[in-house]
mmCIF file of C-alpha atoms in Angstrom:
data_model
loop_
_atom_site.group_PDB
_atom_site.id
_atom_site.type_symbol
_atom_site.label_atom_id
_atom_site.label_comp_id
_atom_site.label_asym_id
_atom_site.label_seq_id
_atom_site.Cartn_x
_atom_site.Cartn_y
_atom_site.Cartn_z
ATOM 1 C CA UNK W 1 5.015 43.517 54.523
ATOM 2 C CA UNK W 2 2.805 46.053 53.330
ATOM 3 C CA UNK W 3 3.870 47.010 49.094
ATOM 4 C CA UNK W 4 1.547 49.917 47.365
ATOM 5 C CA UNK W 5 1.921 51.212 43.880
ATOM 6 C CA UNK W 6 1.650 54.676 43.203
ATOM 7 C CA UNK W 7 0.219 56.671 40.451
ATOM 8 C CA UNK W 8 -0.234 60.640 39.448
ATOM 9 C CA UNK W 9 -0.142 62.716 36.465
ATOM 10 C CA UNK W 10 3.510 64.117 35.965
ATOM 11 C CA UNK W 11 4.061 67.624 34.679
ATOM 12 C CA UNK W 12 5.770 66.926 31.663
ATOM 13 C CA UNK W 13 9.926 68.245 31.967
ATOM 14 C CA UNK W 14 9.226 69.649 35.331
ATOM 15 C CA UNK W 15 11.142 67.835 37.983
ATOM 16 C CA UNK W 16 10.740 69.762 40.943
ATOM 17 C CA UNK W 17 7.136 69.604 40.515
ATOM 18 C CA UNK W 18 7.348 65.694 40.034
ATOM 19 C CA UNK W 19 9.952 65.460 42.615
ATOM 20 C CA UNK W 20 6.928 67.062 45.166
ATOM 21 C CA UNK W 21 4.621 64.314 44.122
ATOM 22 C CA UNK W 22 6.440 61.881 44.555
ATOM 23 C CA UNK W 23 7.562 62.891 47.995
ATOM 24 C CA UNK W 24 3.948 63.269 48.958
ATOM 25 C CA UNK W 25 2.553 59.432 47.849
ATOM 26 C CA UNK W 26 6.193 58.060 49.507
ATOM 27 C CA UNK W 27 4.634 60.387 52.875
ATOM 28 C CA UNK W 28 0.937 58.572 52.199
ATOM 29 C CA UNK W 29 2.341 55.831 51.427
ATOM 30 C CA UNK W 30 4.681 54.950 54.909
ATOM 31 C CA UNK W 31 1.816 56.882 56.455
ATOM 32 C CA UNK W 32 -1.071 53.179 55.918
ATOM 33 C CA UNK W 33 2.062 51.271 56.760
ATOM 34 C CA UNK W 34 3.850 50.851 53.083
ATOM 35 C CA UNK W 35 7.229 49.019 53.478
ATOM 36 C CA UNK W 36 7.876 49.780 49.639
ATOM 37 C CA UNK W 37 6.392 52.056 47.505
ATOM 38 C CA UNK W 38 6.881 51.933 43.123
ATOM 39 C CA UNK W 39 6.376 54.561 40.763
ATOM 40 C CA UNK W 40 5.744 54.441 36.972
ATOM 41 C CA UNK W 41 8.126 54.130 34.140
ATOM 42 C CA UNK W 42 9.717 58.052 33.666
ATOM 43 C CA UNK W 43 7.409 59.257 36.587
ATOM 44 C CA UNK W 44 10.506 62.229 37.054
ATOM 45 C CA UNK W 45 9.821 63.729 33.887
ATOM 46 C CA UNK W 46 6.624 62.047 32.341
ATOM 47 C CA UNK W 47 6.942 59.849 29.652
ATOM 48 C CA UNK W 48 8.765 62.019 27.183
ATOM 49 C CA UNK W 49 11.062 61.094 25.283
ATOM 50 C CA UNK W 50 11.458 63.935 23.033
ATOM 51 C CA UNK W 51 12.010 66.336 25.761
ATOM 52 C CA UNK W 52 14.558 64.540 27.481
ATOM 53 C CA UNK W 53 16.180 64.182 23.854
ATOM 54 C CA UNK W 54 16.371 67.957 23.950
ATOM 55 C CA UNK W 55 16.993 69.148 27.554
ATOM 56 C CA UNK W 56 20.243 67.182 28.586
ATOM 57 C CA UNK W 57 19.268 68.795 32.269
ATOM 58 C CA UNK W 58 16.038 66.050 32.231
ATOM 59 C CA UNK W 59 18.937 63.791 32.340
ATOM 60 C CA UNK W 60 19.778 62.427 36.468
ATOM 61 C CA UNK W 61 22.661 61.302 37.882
ATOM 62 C CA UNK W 62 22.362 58.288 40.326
ATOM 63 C CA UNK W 63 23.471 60.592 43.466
ATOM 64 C CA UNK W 64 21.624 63.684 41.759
ATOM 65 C CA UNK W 65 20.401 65.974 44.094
ATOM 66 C CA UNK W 66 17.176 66.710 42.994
ATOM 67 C CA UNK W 67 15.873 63.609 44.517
ATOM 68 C CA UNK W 68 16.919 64.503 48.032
ATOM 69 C CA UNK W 69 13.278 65.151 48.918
ATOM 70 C CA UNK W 70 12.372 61.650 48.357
ATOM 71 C CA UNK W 71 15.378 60.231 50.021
ATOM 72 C CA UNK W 72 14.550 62.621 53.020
ATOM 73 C CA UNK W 73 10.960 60.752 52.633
ATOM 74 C CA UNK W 74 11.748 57.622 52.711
ATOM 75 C CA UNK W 75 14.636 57.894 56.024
ATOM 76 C CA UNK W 76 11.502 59.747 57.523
ATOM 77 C CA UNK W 77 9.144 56.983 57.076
ATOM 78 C CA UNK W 78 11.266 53.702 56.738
ATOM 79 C CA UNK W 79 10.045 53.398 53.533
ATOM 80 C CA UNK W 80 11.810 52.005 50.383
ATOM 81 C CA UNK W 81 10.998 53.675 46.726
ATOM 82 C CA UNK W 82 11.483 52.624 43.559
ATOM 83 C CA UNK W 83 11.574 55.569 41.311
ATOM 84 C CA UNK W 84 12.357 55.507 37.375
ATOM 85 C CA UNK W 85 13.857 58.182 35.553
ATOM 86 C CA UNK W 86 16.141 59.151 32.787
ATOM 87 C CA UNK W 87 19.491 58.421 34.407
ATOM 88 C CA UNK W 88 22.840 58.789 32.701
ATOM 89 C CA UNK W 89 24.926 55.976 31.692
ATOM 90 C CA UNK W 90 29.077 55.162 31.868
ATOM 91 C CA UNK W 91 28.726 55.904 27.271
ATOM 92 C CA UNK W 92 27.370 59.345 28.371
ATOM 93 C CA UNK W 93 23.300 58.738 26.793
ATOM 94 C CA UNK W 94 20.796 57.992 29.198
ATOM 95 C CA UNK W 95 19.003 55.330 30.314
ATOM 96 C CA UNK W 96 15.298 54.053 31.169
ATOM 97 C CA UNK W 97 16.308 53.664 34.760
ATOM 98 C CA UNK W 98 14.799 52.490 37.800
ATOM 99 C CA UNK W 99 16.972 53.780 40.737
ATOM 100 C CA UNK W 100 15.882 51.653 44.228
ATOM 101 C CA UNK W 101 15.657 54.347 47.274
ATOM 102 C CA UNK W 102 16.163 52.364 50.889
ATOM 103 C CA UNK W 103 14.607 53.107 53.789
ATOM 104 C CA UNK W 104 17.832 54.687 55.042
ATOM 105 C CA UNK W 105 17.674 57.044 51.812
ATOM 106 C CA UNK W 106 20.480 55.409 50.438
ATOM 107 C CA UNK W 107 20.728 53.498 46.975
ATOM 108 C CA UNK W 108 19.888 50.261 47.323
ATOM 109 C CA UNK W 109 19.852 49.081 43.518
ATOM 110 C CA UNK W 110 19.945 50.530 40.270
ATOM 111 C CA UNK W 111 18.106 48.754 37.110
ATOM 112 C CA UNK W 112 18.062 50.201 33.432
ATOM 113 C CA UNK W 113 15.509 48.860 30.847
ATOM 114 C CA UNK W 114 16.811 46.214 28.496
ATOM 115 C CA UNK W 115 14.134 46.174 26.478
ATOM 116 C CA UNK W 116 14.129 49.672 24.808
ATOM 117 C CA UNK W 117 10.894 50.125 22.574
ATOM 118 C CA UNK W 118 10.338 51.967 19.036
ATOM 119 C CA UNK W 119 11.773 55.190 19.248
ATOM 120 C CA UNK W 120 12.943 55.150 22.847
ATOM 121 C CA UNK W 121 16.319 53.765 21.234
ATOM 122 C CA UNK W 122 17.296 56.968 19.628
ATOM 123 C CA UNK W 123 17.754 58.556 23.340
ATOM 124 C CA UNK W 124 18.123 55.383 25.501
ATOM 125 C CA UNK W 125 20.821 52.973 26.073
ATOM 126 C CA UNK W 126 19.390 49.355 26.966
ATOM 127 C CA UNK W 127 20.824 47.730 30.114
ATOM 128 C CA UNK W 128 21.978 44.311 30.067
ATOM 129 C CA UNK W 129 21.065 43.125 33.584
ATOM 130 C CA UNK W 130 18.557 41.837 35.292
ATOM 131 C CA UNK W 131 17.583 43.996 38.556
ATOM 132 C CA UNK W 132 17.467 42.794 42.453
ATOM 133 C CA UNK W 133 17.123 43.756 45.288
ATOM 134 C CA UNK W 134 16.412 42.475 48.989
ATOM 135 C CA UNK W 135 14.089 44.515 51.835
ATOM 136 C CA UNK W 136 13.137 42.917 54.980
ATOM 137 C CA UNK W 137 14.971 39.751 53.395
ATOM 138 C CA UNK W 138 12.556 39.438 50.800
ATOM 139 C CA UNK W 139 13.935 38.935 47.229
ATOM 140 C CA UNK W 140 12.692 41.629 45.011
ATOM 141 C CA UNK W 141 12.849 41.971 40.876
ATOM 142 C CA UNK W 142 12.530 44.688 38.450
ATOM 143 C CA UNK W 143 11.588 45.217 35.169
ATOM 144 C CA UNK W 144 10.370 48.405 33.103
ATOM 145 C CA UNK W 145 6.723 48.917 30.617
ATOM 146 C CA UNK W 146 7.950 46.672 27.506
ATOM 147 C CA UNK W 147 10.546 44.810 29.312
ATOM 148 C CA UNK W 148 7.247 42.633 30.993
ATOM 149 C CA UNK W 149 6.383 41.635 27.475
ATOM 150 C CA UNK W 150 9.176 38.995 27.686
ATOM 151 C CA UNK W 151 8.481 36.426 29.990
ATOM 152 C CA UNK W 152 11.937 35.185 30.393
ATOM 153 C CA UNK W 153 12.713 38.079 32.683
ATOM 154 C CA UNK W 154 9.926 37.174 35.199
ATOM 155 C CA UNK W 155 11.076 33.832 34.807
ATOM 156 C CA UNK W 156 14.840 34.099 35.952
ATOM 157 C CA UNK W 157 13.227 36.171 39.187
ATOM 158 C CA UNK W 158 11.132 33.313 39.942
ATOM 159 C CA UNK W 159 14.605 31.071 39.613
ATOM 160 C CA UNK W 160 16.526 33.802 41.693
ATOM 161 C CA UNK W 161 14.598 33.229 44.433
ATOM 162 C CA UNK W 162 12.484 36.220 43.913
ATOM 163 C CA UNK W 163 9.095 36.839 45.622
ATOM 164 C CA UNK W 164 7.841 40.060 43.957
ATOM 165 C CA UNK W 165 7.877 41.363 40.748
ATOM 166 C CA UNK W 166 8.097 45.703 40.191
ATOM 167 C CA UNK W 167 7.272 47.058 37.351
ATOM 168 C CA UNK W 168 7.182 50.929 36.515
ATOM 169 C CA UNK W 169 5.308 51.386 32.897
ATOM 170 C CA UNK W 170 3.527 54.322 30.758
ATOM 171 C CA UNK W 171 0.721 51.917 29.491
ATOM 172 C CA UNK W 172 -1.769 53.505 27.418
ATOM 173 C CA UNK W 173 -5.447 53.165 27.653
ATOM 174 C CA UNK W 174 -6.659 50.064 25.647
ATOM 175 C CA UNK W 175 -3.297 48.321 26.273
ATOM 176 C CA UNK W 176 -3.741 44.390 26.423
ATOM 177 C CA UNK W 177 -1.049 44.019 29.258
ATOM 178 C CA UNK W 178 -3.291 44.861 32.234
ATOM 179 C CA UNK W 179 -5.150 41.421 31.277
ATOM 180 C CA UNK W 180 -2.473 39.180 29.549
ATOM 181 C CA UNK W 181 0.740 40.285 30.733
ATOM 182 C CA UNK W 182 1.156 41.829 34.602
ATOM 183 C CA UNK W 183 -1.610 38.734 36.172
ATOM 184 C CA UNK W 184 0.225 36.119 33.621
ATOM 185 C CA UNK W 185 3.391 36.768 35.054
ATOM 186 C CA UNK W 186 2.087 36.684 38.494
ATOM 187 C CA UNK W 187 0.177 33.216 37.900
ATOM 188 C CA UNK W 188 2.920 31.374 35.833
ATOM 189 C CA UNK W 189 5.772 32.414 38.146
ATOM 190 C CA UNK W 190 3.981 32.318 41.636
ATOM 191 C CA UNK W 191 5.439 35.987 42.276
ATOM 192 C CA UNK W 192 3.745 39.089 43.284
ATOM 193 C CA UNK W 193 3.243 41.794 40.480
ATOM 194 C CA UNK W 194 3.335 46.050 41.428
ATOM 195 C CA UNK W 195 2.391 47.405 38.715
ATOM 196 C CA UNK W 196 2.634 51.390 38.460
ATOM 197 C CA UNK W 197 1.180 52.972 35.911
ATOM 198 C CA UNK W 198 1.225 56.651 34.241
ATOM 199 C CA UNK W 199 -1.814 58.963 34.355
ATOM 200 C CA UNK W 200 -2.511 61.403 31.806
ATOM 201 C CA UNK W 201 -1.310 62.527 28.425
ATOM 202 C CA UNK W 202 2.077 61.578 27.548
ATOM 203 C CA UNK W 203 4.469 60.304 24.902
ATOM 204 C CA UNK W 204 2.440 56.868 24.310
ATOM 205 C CA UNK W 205 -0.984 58.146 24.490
ATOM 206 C CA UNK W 206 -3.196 58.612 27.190
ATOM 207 C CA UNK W 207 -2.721 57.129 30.365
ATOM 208 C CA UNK W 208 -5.540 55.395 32.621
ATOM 209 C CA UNK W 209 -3.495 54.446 35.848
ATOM 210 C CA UNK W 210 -4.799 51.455 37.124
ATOM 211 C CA UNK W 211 -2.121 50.725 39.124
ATOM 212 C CA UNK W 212 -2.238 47.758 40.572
ATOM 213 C CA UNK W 213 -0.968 44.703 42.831
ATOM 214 C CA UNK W 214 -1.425 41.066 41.379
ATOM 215 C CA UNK W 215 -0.698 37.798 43.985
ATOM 216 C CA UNK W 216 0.761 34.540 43.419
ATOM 217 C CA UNK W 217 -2.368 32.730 41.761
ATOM 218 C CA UNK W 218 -2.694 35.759 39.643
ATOM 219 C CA UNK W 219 -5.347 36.947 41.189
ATOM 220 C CA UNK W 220 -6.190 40.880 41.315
ATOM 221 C CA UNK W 221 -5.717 41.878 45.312
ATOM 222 C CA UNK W 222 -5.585 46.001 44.932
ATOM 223 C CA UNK W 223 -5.721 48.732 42.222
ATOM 224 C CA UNK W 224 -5.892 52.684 42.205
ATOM 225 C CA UNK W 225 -8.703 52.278 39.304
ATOM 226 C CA UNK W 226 -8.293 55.319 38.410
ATOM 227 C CA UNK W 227 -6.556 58.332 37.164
ATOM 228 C CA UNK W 228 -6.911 60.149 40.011
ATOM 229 C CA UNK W 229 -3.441 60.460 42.362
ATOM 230 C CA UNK W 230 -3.290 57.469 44.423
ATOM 231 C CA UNK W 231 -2.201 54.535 45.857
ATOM 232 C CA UNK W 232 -3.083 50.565 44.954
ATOM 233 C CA UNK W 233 -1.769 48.861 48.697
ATOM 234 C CA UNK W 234 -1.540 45.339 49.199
ATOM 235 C CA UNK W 235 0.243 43.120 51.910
ATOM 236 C CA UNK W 236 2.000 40.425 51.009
ATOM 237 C CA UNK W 237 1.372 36.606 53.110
ATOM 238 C CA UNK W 238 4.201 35.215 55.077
ATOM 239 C CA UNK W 239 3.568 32.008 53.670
ATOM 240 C CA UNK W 240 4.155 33.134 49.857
ATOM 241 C CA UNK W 241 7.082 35.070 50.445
ATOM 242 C CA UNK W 242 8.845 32.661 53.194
ATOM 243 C CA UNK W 243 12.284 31.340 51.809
#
């Protein structure tokens, strides 16, 4: 199976825009033979908290219909998506959520951040379980940004049965975690790590990218590098992901 992690500079508030690009990398993406493509932590907004605060319409709905161009994507190209957004909760406020797009279009897993960060708690609920999901019978995980900073969750993957390890963050250039978090996890756990990273100005700073896929040993085995639109692609062995 081929995974790639995508990257590009979202327009801050404007979903349709957003909604386009995202559309486009899931089309380049199951165009070089992508089985699964991630996207970065709020990548349907940008990273703004204090917009969504004040527009409830930045808030999604699981089923919302605004994401029918990337569900039309990935039926088109067989291609699962893993796309994280503001998405509303059963108490009403929203959450940091990363909704799991099948290859059929359909929802194939929801997972909301349970490790809300600094002011992100005065507009987002924190979820309380973990996320899975299988493709291709291959166990998948999923965590969001801050969430990675607590090893525990990579950990219960790696006990689930788990092979590879998504994570959508806004990591700001100068952040430690593209050296001693994303590869630790990989290394101590024996999973695969997608990282997809913001580019650009947003509510944490500025963005580099540097997307990236980590293997089992830890090792680096693709990135995007840089902030440029793009995709880090990596295929996974049939010997590390075998049950």
């Amino acid at each position: 199976m081929r995974i790639a992690a995508a990257q590009f500079r979202s327009a801050p508030g404007d979903i349709g825009a957003n909604v386009r690009a995202v559309r486009d990398l899931v089309d380049t993406a199951s165009g070089q033979g992508a089985r699964l493509v991630v996207f970065a932590e709020l990548a349907v907004t940008g990273y703004e908290p204090d917009l969504i605060a004040a527009d409830p319409a930045l808030v999604l709905a699981e089923d919302d219909a605004r994401l029918d161009p990337v569900r039309e994507a990935c039926r088109t190209g067989g291609t699962a998506a893993v796309l994280n957004a503001a998405v509303r909760t059963a108490g009403g406020r929203p959450a940091i959520t990363s909704l799991v797009i099948g290859p059929d279009g359909e929802l194939l897993a929801r997972y909301d951040k349970q490790h809300v960060h600094g002011t992100e708690n005065d507009v987002f609920d924190a979820g309380s379980e973990d996320g899975r999901f299988t493709l291709d019978g291959i166990g998948f995980a999923t965590a969001v940004c801050y969430d990675n900073r607590f090893p525990e969750l990579a950990e219960r993957a790696r006990a689930d049965g788990c092979r590879v390890y998504v994570a959508s963050s806004a990591l700001e250039i100068g952040n430690d975690s593209f050296a001693t978090v994303y590869p630790v996890r990989a290394r101590d756990n024996g999973l695969y790590v997608v990282l997809a990273n913001a580019v650009g100005r947003c509510g944490v700073g500025e963005c580099p990218g540097d997307s990236a896929v980590w293997g089992p040993d830890g090792a680096l085995l693709a990135t995007a590098a840089s902030s440029a639109p793009g995709l880090a692609l990596a295929e996974l062995s049939p010997a590390t992901v075998a049950p």
